[in-house]
Amino acid sequence: MRHLKILSIIIVFLGILGNVYAQNTPLEEASAYYRAFLMQTKSGTNSEDMYYNLQNAYSRYCSVINAGANYNVDEIRSAFKTMWPFMKSGAVYYSKKRQQNRALFFAKAYIDIPSMDISKSDGYITDSYYPTLVYFAASGCYNSNDYR
């Protein structure tokens, strides 16, 4: 009986210790980057930081979706709806700065979001600039041998 109590105490202690040292999940990381992105869009701070947080939020949300993890569909769908127009402006921003890899990332995200299963029913409306971004992303992917 005494051994059972000691074992129980050890298990509880290890559980607490494990929670202290546990890393954030990709969804928690995505949400943190997304919140930072939102704060920066509202405060008008540095574009580099805003796009950095946008890129990281999007990448981590995609990792969560691709891993088939348990996630709140509405949370990610809402985040993508908010992030989507900024993907286009990120592509333009980095294209003007001649950072083609970063511009390509944002152009691909701008094209991918409306075609994802999670977003298909959200009715994204494209503008006249959309075909230009599609061409830019397609040619950029082709030139970098990224056929995904």
Tab-separated table of C-alpha atoms in Angstrom:
chain	number	residue	atom	x	y	z
A	1	MET	CA	0.000	0.000	0.000
A	2	ARG	CA	2.826	2.367	0.885
A	3	HIS	CA	4.561	1.609	-2.423
A	4	LEU	CA	1.366	2.479	-4.263
A	5	LYS	CA	1.238	5.921	-2.566
A	6	ILE	CA	4.880	6.588	-3.379
A	7	LEU	CA	4.320	5.518	-6.980
A	8	SER	CA	1.261	7.775	-7.207
A	9	ILE	CA	3.238	10.724	-5.850
A	10	ILE	CA	6.025	10.101	-8.361
A	11	ILE	CA	3.551	9.900	-11.239
A	12	VAL	CA	1.864	13.156	-10.185
A	13	PHE	CA	5.254	14.840	-9.787
A	14	LEU	CA	6.400	13.697	-13.224
A	15	GLY	CA	3.114	14.865	-14.725
A	16	ILE	CA	3.573	18.324	-13.229
A	17	LEU	CA	7.208	18.407	-14.283
A	18	GLY	CA	6.230	17.327	-17.791
A	19	ASN	CA	3.710	20.162	-18.060
A	20	VAL	CA	6.299	22.681	-16.973
A	21	TYR	CA	8.756	21.598	-19.636
A	22	ALA	CA	6.259	20.807	-22.391
A	23	GLN	CA	6.695	22.748	-25.575
A	24	ASN	CA	3.887	24.694	-27.140
A	25	THR	CA	1.842	22.832	-29.674
A	26	PRO	CA	1.907	24.049	-33.288
A	27	LEU	CA	-1.646	25.357	-32.833
A	28	GLU	CA	-0.613	27.407	-29.792
A	29	GLU	CA	2.376	28.747	-31.706
A	30	ALA	CA	0.198	29.590	-34.709
A	31	SER	CA	-2.289	31.380	-32.481
A	32	ALA	CA	0.497	33.364	-30.820
A	33	TYR	CA	1.947	34.459	-34.162
A	34	TYR	CA	-1.555	35.279	-35.380
A	35	ARG	CA	-2.267	37.463	-32.323
A	36	ALA	CA	1.044	39.282	-32.840
A	37	PHE	CA	0.158	39.790	-36.505
A	38	LEU	CA	-3.245	41.214	-35.559
A	39	MET	CA	-1.708	43.605	-33.034
A	40	GLN	CA	0.734	44.844	-35.652
A	41	THR	CA	-1.965	45.386	-38.260
A	42	LYS	CA	-3.920	47.511	-35.793
A	43	SER	CA	-0.955	49.513	-34.546
A	44	GLY	CA	0.679	50.055	-37.945
A	45	THR	CA	4.071	48.863	-36.755
A	46	ASN	CA	6.989	47.614	-38.820
A	47	SER	CA	5.919	45.743	-41.944
A	48	GLU	CA	8.831	43.297	-41.682
A	49	ASP	CA	7.649	42.159	-38.259
A	50	MET	CA	4.027	41.989	-39.364
A	51	TYR	CA	4.861	39.833	-42.390
A	52	TYR	CA	7.191	37.678	-40.292
A	53	ASN	CA	4.344	36.920	-37.883
A	54	LEU	CA	1.904	36.416	-40.749
A	55	GLN	CA	4.224	33.924	-42.434
A	56	ASN	CA	4.818	31.992	-39.228
A	57	ALA	CA	1.136	31.908	-38.284
A	58	TYR	CA	0.153	30.644	-41.724
A	59	SER	CA	2.935	28.042	-41.836
A	60	ARG	CA	2.047	26.680	-38.421
A	61	TYR	CA	-1.685	26.613	-39.137
A	62	CYS	CA	-0.899	24.639	-42.305
A	63	SER	CA	1.258	22.236	-40.267
A	64	VAL	CA	-1.640	21.647	-37.896
A	65	ILE	CA	-4.027	20.979	-40.787
A	66	ASN	CA	-1.572	18.724	-42.642
A	67	ALA	CA	-0.761	16.730	-39.514
A	68	GLY	CA	-4.420	15.869	-39.128
A	69	ALA	CA	-4.250	17.103	-35.563
A	70	ASN	CA	-7.338	17.891	-33.562
A	71	TYR	CA	-8.033	21.589	-34.088
A	72	ASN	CA	-10.804	24.149	-34.044
A	73	VAL	CA	-11.833	24.498	-37.681
A	74	ASP	CA	-13.607	27.807	-37.087
A	75	GLU	CA	-10.503	29.330	-35.472
A	76	ILE	CA	-8.272	28.499	-38.424
A	77	ARG	CA	-10.924	29.389	-40.997
A	78	SER	CA	-11.382	32.804	-39.352
A	79	ALA	CA	-7.629	33.359	-39.185
A	80	PHE	CA	-7.231	32.507	-42.873
A	81	LYS	CA	-10.063	34.895	-43.782
A	82	THR	CA	-8.277	37.701	-41.943
A	83	MET	CA	-4.806	36.823	-43.240
A	84	TRP	CA	-5.779	36.305	-46.884
A	85	PRO	CA	-5.680	39.938	-48.137
A	86	PHE	CA	-2.358	40.458	-46.387
A	87	MET	CA	-0.881	37.563	-48.357
A	88	LYS	CA	-1.356	39.583	-51.547
A	89	SER	CA	0.141	42.694	-50.007
A	90	GLY	CA	3.045	40.588	-48.682
A	91	ALA	CA	3.743	39.264	-52.177
A	92	VAL	CA	3.780	42.816	-53.543
A	93	TYR	CA	5.844	44.123	-50.607
A	94	TYR	CA	8.602	41.531	-51.018
A	95	SER	CA	8.526	41.701	-54.801
A	96	LYS	CA	9.241	45.426	-54.581
A	97	LYS	CA	12.096	44.655	-52.195
A	98	ARG	CA	13.418	42.089	-54.708
A	99	GLN	CA	13.074	39.256	-52.201
A	100	GLN	CA	11.524	36.810	-54.627
A	101	ASN	CA	11.474	33.764	-52.333
A	102	ARG	CA	9.488	35.647	-49.716
A	103	ALA	CA	7.233	37.159	-52.388
A	104	LEU	CA	6.637	33.670	-53.755
A	105	PHE	CA	5.677	32.359	-50.312
A	106	PHE	CA	2.980	35.014	-49.938
A	107	ALA	CA	1.728	34.637	-53.513
A	108	LYS	CA	1.392	30.863	-53.057
A	109	ALA	CA	-0.445	31.355	-49.761
A	110	TYR	CA	-2.792	33.864	-51.404
A	111	ILE	CA	-3.650	31.284	-54.054
A	112	ASP	CA	-3.729	28.261	-51.737
A	113	ILE	CA	-6.027	29.569	-48.998
A	114	PRO	CA	-9.226	29.703	-51.088
A	115	SER	CA	-8.571	26.232	-52.517
A	116	MET	CA	-7.965	24.500	-49.177
A	117	ASP	CA	-10.676	22.151	-47.941
A	118	ILE	CA	-11.026	24.227	-44.794
A	119	SER	CA	-11.732	27.381	-46.844
A	120	LYS	CA	-13.622	26.194	-49.920
A	121	SER	CA	-17.050	27.153	-48.577
A	122	ASP	CA	-15.999	30.648	-47.486
A	123	GLY	CA	-16.588	32.350	-50.823
A	124	TYR	CA	-13.293	34.127	-51.393
A	125	ILE	CA	-13.670	36.754	-54.096
A	126	THR	CA	-10.625	37.402	-56.241
A	127	ASP	CA	-9.809	40.674	-57.930
A	128	SER	CA	-8.186	41.543	-61.248
A	129	TYR	CA	-4.721	41.107	-59.707
A	130	TYR	CA	-5.350	37.427	-58.948
A	131	PRO	CA	-4.258	36.088	-62.385
A	132	THR	CA	-0.994	38.018	-62.054
A	133	LEU	CA	-0.289	36.389	-58.701
A	134	VAL	CA	-1.209	32.978	-60.090
A	135	TYR	CA	1.256	33.466	-62.931
A	136	PHE	CA	3.945	34.758	-60.551
A	137	ALA	CA	3.477	31.806	-58.180
A	138	ALA	CA	3.329	29.231	-60.974
A	139	SER	CA	6.430	30.518	-62.726
A	140	GLY	CA	8.266	30.905	-59.421
A	141	CYS	CA	7.437	27.335	-58.412
A	142	TYR	CA	8.426	26.036	-61.819
A	143	ASN	CA	11.742	27.920	-61.802
A	144	SER	CA	12.570	26.604	-58.323
A	145	ASN	CA	11.499	23.040	-59.255
A	146	ASP	CA	8.800	23.166	-56.552
A	147	TYR	CA	5.996	21.213	-58.180
A	148	ARG	CA	3.781	20.785	-55.087
